[in-house]
């Protein structure tokens, strides 16, 4: 499956119209890294807080596994149950509070970066050369300043909480599985390529699909904007039906691109379900083998299963909102592509001033007069350029045959004036 590819310097690929540039992946990362210059310390503090909060939250799984072992050993009492309950409650409360604070800090940094990028984008859009905007189409610029900005800003509530929790949960859960019994971590790690392949496939296909969707939105915005701006012209020339068909065609293209994106997301869900089934089955089989050989306890296997389930939840949520993330990344690359347009093309020197020199052109002198042999005005004579005297015309009567030579001085005699 392949979407419509959009390369830098093109936008409406269906129409073949050159548009504003689209930043590549490396250019996008480089520009975001530059924008985060004043927020890197805050980002580091957010990462530390997220790891600690996730570690505290996973204590619940360890407490439940410990309680299972006490029950099987017959050493469980009311105090053991109360202690486990208190530990689980404190772990859940502190973990939730730390995760919430992590999400708030990450969201603030995200919106700060988006605000800086939006300011840079708007400032650059105001100084774009008129010929570049007209060549790309005003709809492309309008779509980037409206649809793309909205997509990047609206991605924060859906993406940041899941992305933050998932990243830290994966790190802490894998560490916990390895600390519990290393075969559990190996069993889960064996299934990770299934998720990796699913994500790789989606990133390869999804980015083109979402860029094609954004490109179709730009083309639709162009058609609507032109129809509204040229309303009087459309009515005057009777182009209403033609413009209506153009808008409907581009709107249908947007609908088909959006449907294509939803289809790709459904195919991703099937791959995620396969990965989840394989991971749970692998941990169960490893737990059965370890318990059978006395290398692990039932409580340890229970803790491992709870850690895997705790891990699969955020991973699935992340992959389910990855369509929003892909859409935001596609919009982000379009915004950065327009915001980083150089003021002048690289390597382009100053334009040469228009030439003020005049070209010499040969002018043929034509005239009209009356012959000196006949004063009658009914006998006009014509004139022709003289080769012996360039630029001067000589009267010639219709009856005269040879062309006399150019006089040295005095010029040609004046034509006779009829009385």
Coordinates of C-alpha atoms in Angstrom, one line a residue, residues 132-392:
X132 CA 6.0 32.3 -4.7
X133 CA 2.5 32.5 -3.0
X134 CA 0.8 32.8 -6.4
X135 CA 2.8 29.9 -7.8
X136 CA 2.1 27.7 -4.9
X137 CA -1.5 28.8 -4.5
X138 CA -3.0 30.8 -1.7
X139 CA -4.9 27.7 -0.6
X140 CA -1.7 25.9 0.4
X141 CA -0.6 28.8 2.6
X142 CA -4.1 29.1 4.1
X143 CA -4.2 25.4 4.8
X144 CA -0.9 25.4 6.5
X145 CA -1.8 28.4 8.7
X146 CA -5.2 26.9 9.7
X147 CA -5.6 23.2 9.3
X148 CA -2.0 22.3 10.0
X149 CA -1.6 24.6 13.0
X150 CA -4.9 23.2 14.4
X151 CA -3.7 19.6 13.9
X152 CA -0.4 20.2 15.7
X153 CA -2.0 22.1 18.6
X154 CA -4.9 19.6 19.0
X155 CA -2.6 16.6 19.1
X156 CA -1.4 17.6 22.6
X157 CA -4.3 16.3 24.6
X158 CA -4.4 12.9 22.8
X159 CA -0.7 12.2 22.2
X160 CA 1.3 13.7 25.1
X161 CA -0.3 11.7 28.0
X162 CA -0.1 8.4 26.1
X163 CA 3.4 9.1 24.7
X164 CA 4.7 10.1 28.1
X165 CA 3.2 7.1 30.0
X166 CA 4.2 4.6 27.3
X167 CA 7.8 5.7 27.0
X168 CA 8.5 5.5 30.8
X169 CA 6.4 2.3 31.3
X170 CA 8.4 0.4 28.6
X171 CA 11.7 1.3 30.3
X172 CA 10.6 0.5 33.8
X173 CA 8.6 -2.6 32.9
X174 CA 11.5 -4.2 31.0
X175 CA 13.8 -3.5 33.9
X176 CA 11.3 -5.0 36.4
X177 CA 10.9 -8.2 34.3
X178 CA 14.6 -8.6 34.1
X179 CA 15.0 -8.0 37.9
X180 CA 12.2 -10.5 38.6
X181 CA 13.4 -13.3 36.4
X182 CA 15.4 -12.7 33.2
X183 CA 13.5 -15.3 31.2
X184 CA 10.3 -13.2 31.5
X185 CA 12.1 -10.2 30.0
X186 CA 13.5 -12.4 27.2
X187 CA 10.0 -13.9 26.5
X188 CA 8.6 -10.4 26.1
X189 CA 11.6 -9.1 24.1
X190 CA 11.1 -12.0 21.6
X191 CA 7.7 -10.6 20.7
X192 CA 8.9 -7.0 20.4
X193 CA 9.9 -7.4 16.7
X194 CA 6.2 -8.0 16.0
X195 CA 5.4 -4.5 17.4
X196 CA 8.5 -3.1 15.7
X197 CA 7.4 -4.4 12.3
X198 CA 3.9 -3.2 12.8
X199 CA 5.1 0.3 13.7
X200 CA 7.7 0.3 10.9
X201 CA 5.0 -0.6 8.3
X202 CA 2.6 2.0 9.7
X203 CA 5.2 4.8 9.7
X204 CA 6.2 3.9 6.1
X205 CA 2.7 3.8 4.8
X206 CA 0.9 6.2 7.2
X207 CA 3.1 9.2 6.7
X208 CA 2.4 9.3 2.9
X209 CA -1.3 8.7 3.5
X210 CA -1.6 11.6 6.0
X211 CA 0.5 13.9 3.8
X212 CA -1.8 13.1 0.9
X213 CA -4.8 13.9 3.1
X214 CA -3.3 17.2 4.0
X215 CA -2.4 17.9 0.4
X216 CA -6.0 17.2 -0.6
X217 CA -7.2 19.6 2.1
X218 CA -4.9 22.3 0.7
X219 CA -6.3 21.8 -2.8
X220 CA -9.8 22.1 -1.5
X221 CA -9.0 25.2 0.4
X222 CA -7.5 26.7 -2.8
X223 CA -10.7 26.0 -4.7
X224 CA -12.9 27.5 -2.1
X225 CA -10.7 30.5 -1.6
X226 CA -10.6 31.3 -5.3
X227 CA -14.3 30.9 -5.7
X228 CA -15.0 33.2 -2.8
X229 CA -12.4 35.8 -3.8
X230 CA -13.6 35.8 -7.4
X231 CA -17.3 35.7 -6.6
X232 CA -18.2 38.6 -9.0
X233 CA -16.1 37.1 -11.8
X234 CA -17.7 33.7 -11.4
X235 CA -21.2 35.1 -11.6
X236 CA -20.3 37.4 -14.4
X237 CA -18.9 34.7 -16.7
X238 CA -21.4 32.0 -15.6
X239 CA -18.7 29.8 -14.0
X240 CA -20.8 28.8 -11.0
X241 CA -21.4 25.2 -12.1
X242 CA -17.7 24.8 -13.1
X243 CA -16.5 26.1 -9.7
X244 CA -19.0 23.9 -7.9
X245 CA -17.8 20.8 -9.7
X246 CA -14.2 21.7 -8.9
X247 CA -14.9 22.1 -5.1
X248 CA -16.9 18.9 -5.0
X249 CA -14.1 17.0 -6.8
X250 CA -11.5 18.2 -4.3
X251 CA -13.9 17.5 -1.4
X252 CA -14.4 14.0 -2.6
X253 CA -10.6 13.6 -2.8
X254 CA -10.3 14.6 0.8
X255 CA -13.0 12.1 1.8
X256 CA -11.2 9.3 -0.1
X257 CA -7.8 10.2 1.5
X258 CA -9.4 10.2 5.0
X259 CA -11.0 6.8 4.3
X260 CA -7.6 5.5 3.2
X261 CA -6.1 6.7 6.5
X262 CA -8.8 4.9 8.5
X263 CA -8.3 1.7 6.6
X264 CA -4.6 1.8 7.3
X265 CA -5.3 2.3 11.0
X266 CA -7.6 -0.7 11.0
X267 CA -4.9 -2.8 9.5
X268 CA -2.6 -1.6 12.3
X269 CA -5.1 -2.8 14.9
X270 CA -5.0 -6.3 13.5
X271 CA -1.2 -6.4 13.9
X272 CA -1.4 -5.1 17.5
X273 CA -3.9 -7.8 18.4
X274 CA -1.5 -10.4 17.1
X275 CA 1.4 -8.9 19.1
X276 CA -0.6 -8.8 22.3
X277 CA -1.7 -12.4 21.9
X278 CA 1.9 -13.6 21.3
X279 CA 3.3 -11.7 24.2
X280 CA 0.8 -13.0 26.7
X281 CA 1.2 -16.5 25.5
X282 CA 5.0 -16.3 25.6
X283 CA 5.1 -15.1 29.2
X284 CA 2.5 -17.7 30.3
X285 CA 4.6 -20.5 28.7
X286 CA 7.8 -19.2 30.3
X287 CA 6.1 -18.9 33.7
X288 CA 4.8 -22.5 33.5
X289 CA 8.2 -23.8 32.7
X290 CA 9.9 -21.8 35.4
X291 CA 7.4 -22.8 38.1
X292 CA 7.6 -26.5 37.0
X293 CA 11.3 -26.4 37.4
X294 CA 11.2 -24.5 40.7
X295 CA 12.9 -21.5 39.3
X296 CA 10.0 -19.1 40.0
X297 CA 7.0 -18.9 42.2
X298 CA 3.4 -18.5 41.4
X299 CA 3.6 -15.0 42.8
X300 CA 6.6 -14.2 40.5
X301 CA 4.7 -15.4 37.5
X302 CA 1.7 -13.4 38.6
X303 CA 3.8 -10.3 38.9
X304 CA 5.3 -10.9 35.5
X305 CA 1.9 -11.2 33.9
X306 CA 0.7 -8.1 35.6
X307 CA 3.8 -6.2 34.4
X308 CA 3.2 -7.3 30.8
X309 CA -0.5 -6.4 31.0
X310 CA 0.5 -3.0 32.5
X311 CA 2.9 -2.6 29.6
X312 CA 0.6 -3.7 26.8
X313 CA -2.0 -1.1 27.8
X314 CA 0.0 2.0 27.1
X315 CA 1.7 0.4 24.1
X316 CA -1.7 -0.3 22.5
X317 CA -3.0 3.2 23.4
X318 CA 0.1 4.7 21.8
X319 CA -0.3 2.8 18.6
X320 CA -4.0 3.6 18.5
X321 CA -3.3 7.3 18.7
X322 CA -0.4 7.1 16.3
X323 CA -2.7 8.2 13.5
X324 CA -3.1 11.5 15.4
X325 CA 0.6 11.6 15.9
X326 CA 1.2 10.9 12.2
X327 CA -1.2 13.6 11.2
X328 CA 0.5 16.0 13.6
X329 CA 3.9 15.1 12.2
X330 CA 2.8 15.6 8.6
X331 CA 1.3 19.0 9.5
X332 CA 4.5 19.9 11.5
X333 CA 6.7 19.1 8.5
X334 CA 4.5 21.3 6.3
X335 CA 4.7 24.2 8.8
X336 CA 8.5 23.9 9.2
X337 CA 8.9 23.7 5.5
X338 CA 7.1 27.0 5.0
X339 CA 8.7 28.6 8.1
X340 CA 12.2 27.9 7.0
X341 CA 12.0 29.1 3.5
X342 CA 15.1 31.2 2.9
X343 CA 14.7 34.9 2.1
X344 CA 16.5 34.4 -1.2
X345 CA 17.3 31.1 -3.0
X346 CA 20.7 29.7 -2.1
X347 CA 23.3 30.6 -4.7
X348 CA 21.1 33.1 -6.4
X349 CA 23.0 36.3 -7.0
X350 CA 21.4 39.7 -7.4
X351 CA 19.4 40.2 -10.5
X352 CA 20.9 42.2 -13.3
X353 CA 19.2 45.5 -13.8
X354 CA 17.0 45.7 -16.9
X355 CA 18.9 47.0 -20.0
X356 CA 18.3 50.6 -21.0
X357 CA 20.0 50.4 -24.3
X358 CA 18.0 51.0 -27.4
X359 CA 18.1 48.9 -30.5
X360 CA 18.6 50.6 -33.9
X361 CA 15.8 49.7 -36.3
X362 CA 15.7 50.4 -39.9
X363 CA 12.8 52.8 -40.7
X364 CA 11.5 53.1 -44.2
X365 CA 10.4 56.6 -45.1
X366 CA 7.2 56.8 -46.9
X367 CA 5.6 59.9 -48.3
X368 CA 3.0 61.3 -50.7
X369 CA 3.2 64.2 -53.2
X370 CA 2.3 65.4 -56.7
X371 CA 4.4 65.3 -59.7
X372 CA 6.1 68.4 -61.0
X373 CA 5.1 67.6 -64.5
X374 CA 1.4 67.8 -63.9
X375 CA -0.2 70.2 -61.5
X376 CA -3.3 68.0 -61.4
X377 CA -4.0 66.6 -58.0
X378 CA -5.4 63.5 -59.6
X379 CA -2.0 62.3 -60.4
X380 CA -0.3 61.4 -57.1
X381 CA 3.2 60.3 -56.9
X382 CA 4.7 57.8 -54.5
X383 CA 8.0 57.9 -52.7
X384 CA 10.5 55.2 -52.0
X385 CA 13.7 55.0 -50.0
X386 CA 16.8 55.9 -51.8
X387 CA 19.7 53.5 -51.5
X388 CA 22.1 56.3 -52.3
X389 CA 20.8 58.5 -49.5
X390 CA 19.6 56.3 -46.6
X391 CA 16.8 57.7 -44.5
X392 CA 15.5 60.1 -47.2

